[in-house]
Each structure stands twice: as structure tokens, then as C-alpha cells.
């Protein structure tokens, strides 16, 4: 399964993804490519593959991206090859991408294997508060992210599941429940055919 997580910037996607992945050995994080500059503490190949615009353009030309989009004036995209490797190894994949990327993957051949989850913040003032407390963007960048938050939120109706991220532990539990239930779908358990037959 491909699990897509979207939200306005600052609602908590990265925080929840990090703690979820730590306890889910069968879940692989899809590391995106981006032209945005690394934030303090971010490592190339861990949070993102940091690229110049020219390098990113070459990846598009070479057909190396499953989807890509411009977000807050920077390019972001999902490299195909690690996703293919993860699927071949029987792993589920978690994507932290925006609504544009979610739509592109949903409309691709992989759409049938995709489950999308939207995180809503408890309120707009709390969203700003989280961006400020994160302390990684300057005031202008925070202003731009806040201005764009409604663009992202307006797409919440296109997602399979919607969670209000007020309490971090609660949201993580809810996300685990969604993942567990999805893995129990009959279509996700082909090995049961033999089990039942024998
Ligand atoms: P995103 O990846 O969606 O941009 P982050 O995961 O970076 O958001 O979260 C933004 C900030 O909000 C971080 O400082 C994080 O610790 C904090 N945060 C995330 N979820 C919660 C929550 N449920 N309650 C309080 N703070 C939160
Ligand atoms: P940030 O700069 O805060 O890490 O991410 C900004 C926005 O870009 C977030 O909404 C995030 O989900 C989105 N994003 C990150 N990687 C990708 C990607 O590969 N594709 C798309 N479409 N959006 C992405």
C-alpha cells in the first residue's frame, strides 16, 4: 500500500511520520527531491534529496519522478526508483506530499494501491503557533506558508481519511489504526487463499 499524508505546512506531518516510522518496520518513507534549501539539522538523503533547479529539471526529463509539483516557490518530487524497490521488498510506502502530488499518484497506475490521509490543524492560530515554535523558517516564509494554508486545506475533501491533529499521541494511534485496518483488507492478504484451502 502507498500511504499519502498531506496537510497545510506546520500541521504535524513530519513529526507524526518520524514517530510512526520508528515503530513500523514494514513501512518505508519516500524521500522526496526538492530545490528548497536544507533547514538546520536536515540531511541530504534523509529528509530530502536537495537538488538545484537544473538537477531537478534533469530528473523530470529522465522520467525519474513519479510526481512533482511547485510548492511555496520550490520544486518537490517523488523519485520512482526507491518506491519500486520498497514495493519489490514487500514494504508499504509513506509519502509526505502536497495535494498536487496526491492527485497525481491517485490518477496513476498506482492509484488502486493508494490510501490518502489529510491532517487538519485544530485551528489556524494554532497552525501559526506551530510554525513559529518549530523555529526553522523566517517570518516571511511563515507568512507565505500561512497564506497558502487554505489552498492545501481546501483539498481535504479529496482524501480517504481526515484526522484533526490536536493531540500528537492520539493522532499517531489513529494513523496506526488506519494502516492496520488497510493491511487487513482481503486484497492485501493474498496468502490467505492457501491458508483457507489447506
Ligand atoms: P509539517 O511537517 O506538517 O510541516 P511538523 O511536523 O514540522 O509539520 O510540525 C510543526 C511543529 O508543530 C513542530 O514543531 C511539531 O513539534 C509541532 N507539532 C506537531 N504536532 C503537534 C501537536 N499535535 N501538538 C503540538 N505540537 C505539534
Ligand atoms: P517542507 O518545505 O515544509 O518540507 O514541505 C512543503 C510542502 O511540500 C509540504 O506540503 C510537503 O508535503 C510537500 N512536499 C514534500 N515533498 C513533496 C513531493 O515529493 N511532492 C509533492 N507534490 N509535494 C511534496
XYZ file of C-alpha atoms and ligand atoms in Angstrom:
249
model
C 0.000 0.000 0.000
C 1.038 3.559 -0.600
C 0.005 5.855 2.269
C -0.136 9.547 1.364
C -0.073 12.103 4.162
C -0.921 15.737 3.349
C -1.687 18.816 5.414
C -1.005 22.528 5.470
C 2.589 23.251 6.440
C 3.049 23.023 10.214
C 0.093 20.725 10.972
C 2.448 17.909 12.002
C 3.140 15.568 9.036
C 6.895 15.249 9.570
C 6.598 14.792 13.341
C 3.977 12.062 13.003
C 5.779 10.352 10.110
C 9.011 10.210 12.125
C 7.481 8.563 15.178
C 5.280 6.261 13.095
C 8.224 5.003 11.030
C 10.275 4.275 14.137
C 7.742 1.619 15.170
C 6.748 0.279 11.732
C 9.493 -1.870 10.205
C 7.353 -2.688 7.146
C 6.844 0.963 6.271
C 9.372 2.880 4.143
C 9.436 6.674 3.934
C 9.569 8.081 0.416
C 12.361 10.672 0.484
C 11.432 13.432 -1.952
C 13.699 15.557 -4.090
C 13.433 19.324 -3.621
C 15.023 22.568 -4.735
C 14.346 24.116 -1.290
C 17.417 24.814 0.866
C 18.043 22.391 3.757
C 16.814 23.526 7.193
C 19.218 23.299 10.117
C 19.624 19.634 11.023
C 18.246 18.269 7.736
C 20.492 15.769 5.959
C 20.703 15.122 2.241
C 19.092 11.736 1.558
C 17.285 11.597 4.919
C 14.628 14.359 4.920
C 15.071 15.203 1.220
C 17.433 14.857 -1.715
C 18.449 18.505 -2.077
C 18.798 19.487 -5.748
C 19.486 22.555 -7.851
C 16.759 23.584 -10.313
C 18.924 22.206 -13.148
C 19.362 18.856 -11.410
C 15.634 18.688 -10.666
C 14.832 19.518 -14.311
C 17.131 16.705 -15.440
C 15.277 14.255 -13.166
C 11.964 15.286 -14.757
C 13.445 14.929 -18.259
C 14.796 11.470 -17.442
C 11.366 10.336 -16.179
C 12.784 9.664 -12.716
C 9.897 11.257 -10.793
C 6.560 9.613 -10.006
C 5.032 13.072 -9.494
C 6.270 16.594 -8.977
C 4.844 19.993 -8.136
C 5.795 23.548 -7.241
C 5.073 24.340 -3.586
C 5.926 27.701 -1.925
C 8.096 28.617 -4.937
C 10.223 25.457 -4.796
C 10.015 22.212 -6.735
C 9.268 18.966 -4.925
C 9.018 15.488 -6.419
C 8.924 11.776 -5.631
C 11.750 9.632 -7.088
C 10.255 6.464 -8.599
C 13.098 4.035 -8.085
C 13.087 3.817 -4.222
C 9.299 3.320 -4.333
C 9.708 0.426 -6.771
C 12.429 -1.118 -4.608
C 10.273 -0.824 -1.474
C 7.286 -2.441 -3.220
C 9.515 -5.257 -4.553
C 10.685 -5.872 -0.971
C 7.098 -6.156 0.277
C 7.204 -2.794 2.066
C 4.394 -0.261 2.330
C 5.430 3.301 1.497
C 4.620 6.553 3.320
C 4.566 9.822 1.332
C 4.630 13.293 2.896
C 3.469 15.243 -0.165
C 1.008 18.015 -1.015
C -2.440 17.728 -2.650
C -0.996 18.119 -6.153
C 1.276 15.115 -5.669
C -1.526 13.141 -4.011
C -3.769 13.728 -7.050
C -1.016 12.718 -9.481
C -0.347 9.426 -7.665
C -4.087 8.739 -7.254
C -4.546 9.209 -11.008
C -1.566 6.985 -11.884
C -1.481 3.199 -12.263
C -0.631 3.057 -8.543
C -3.925 4.749 -7.597
C -5.624 1.448 -6.776
C -2.987 0.776 -4.107
C -3.105 4.232 -2.567
C -4.721 5.415 0.645
C -4.708 9.137 1.397
C -4.882 10.815 4.784
C -5.285 14.539 5.433
C -4.172 16.147 8.695
C -6.105 19.214 9.798
C -4.712 21.556 12.445
C -7.004 22.249 15.457
C -7.223 25.909 14.339
C -5.475 28.496 12.152
C -3.900 30.367 15.148
C -2.513 27.022 16.385
C -1.087 26.348 12.914
C 0.805 29.655 13.027
C 1.879 28.898 16.578
C 3.365 25.548 15.441
C 5.232 27.113 12.529
C 6.660 29.749 14.882
C 7.561 27.218 17.582
C 9.264 24.972 15.007
C 11.685 27.879 14.650
C 13.040 26.837 11.253
C 11.522 29.415 8.926
C 11.928 33.198 8.944
C 8.884 35.461 9.417
C 8.440 35.999 5.676
C 8.474 32.245 4.963
C 5.994 31.631 7.784
C 3.739 34.350 6.339
C 3.899 32.696 2.903
C 3.132 29.263 4.367
C 0.168 30.665 6.332
C -1.182 32.391 3.198
C -1.021 29.078 1.338
C -2.519 27.009 4.139
C -6.067 27.495 2.851
C -5.053 26.293 -0.637
C -3.975 22.999 0.912
C -6.896 22.736 3.362
C -9.406 23.332 0.557
C -8.477 19.896 -0.854
C -9.301 17.969 2.309
C -12.494 16.570 0.735
C -10.477 14.518 -1.766
C -8.811 12.361 0.903
C -9.885 8.926 2.174
C -9.297 9.778 5.853
C -9.122 13.064 7.743
C -7.569 13.474 11.194
C -7.549 16.602 13.365
C -4.052 16.681 14.849
C -4.761 18.192 18.252
C -3.054 15.573 20.403
C 0.076 14.021 18.873
C -0.206 10.597 20.552
C -3.887 10.320 19.664
C -3.266 11.213 16.012
C -0.420 8.729 15.762
C -2.642 5.987 17.230
C -5.389 6.850 14.738
C -2.931 6.666 11.874
C -1.679 3.279 13.086
C -5.290 2.079 13.214
C -5.842 3.158 9.606
C -2.657 1.386 8.488
C -3.505 -1.791 10.417
C -7.055 -1.902 9.051
C -5.810 -1.353 5.500
C -3.304 -4.187 5.821
C -6.151 -6.476 6.906
C -8.107 -5.906 3.694
C -8.716 -9.186 1.926
C -6.969 -7.820 -1.173
C -3.835 -7.151 0.908
C -3.655 -10.747 2.181
C -3.250 -12.991 -0.881
C -1.526 -15.624 1.296
C -4.890 -16.333 2.958
C -6.109 -18.184 -0.123
C -3.641 -21.015 0.637
C -4.391 -20.823 4.331
C -8.096 -21.327 3.731
C -7.543 -24.065 1.153
C -5.324 -26.109 3.466
P 4.659 19.664 8.885
O 5.595 18.524 8.574
O 3.224 19.302 8.624
O 5.053 20.943 8.232
P 5.820 19.498 11.571
O 5.751 18.016 11.817
O 7.137 20.080 11.225
O 4.725 19.928 10.475
O 5.189 20.193 12.872
C 5.261 21.611 13.066
C 5.514 21.888 14.541
O 4.348 21.546 15.285
C 6.665 21.088 15.140
O 7.411 21.943 15.988
C 5.978 19.970 15.925
O 6.736 19.583 17.046
C 4.660 20.648 16.361
N 3.526 19.708 16.471
C 3.155 18.734 15.615
N 2.033 18.098 16.034
C 1.680 18.702 17.196
C 0.601 18.507 18.156
N -0.346 17.565 17.975
N 0.563 19.307 19.234
C 1.500 20.273 19.416
N 2.539 20.499 18.582
C 2.631 19.738 17.484
P 8.521 21.484 3.537
O 9.259 22.513 2.759
O 7.787 22.050 4.735
O 9.357 20.270 3.878
O 7.370 20.914 2.577
C 6.492 21.801 1.951
C 5.350 21.067 1.284
O 5.833 20.269 0.200
C 4.609 20.085 2.210
O 3.207 20.234 1.973
C 5.061 18.731 1.733
O 4.087 17.722 1.952
C 5.227 18.998 0.254
N 6.100 18.001 -0.393
C 7.218 17.434 0.119
N 7.731 16.544 -0.752
C 6.899 16.535 -1.831
C 6.885 15.796 -3.057
O 7.729 14.961 -3.358
N 5.882 16.073 -3.922
C 4.909 16.984 -3.650
N 3.948 17.140 -4.562
N 4.884 17.692 -2.509
C 5.869 17.472 -1.609
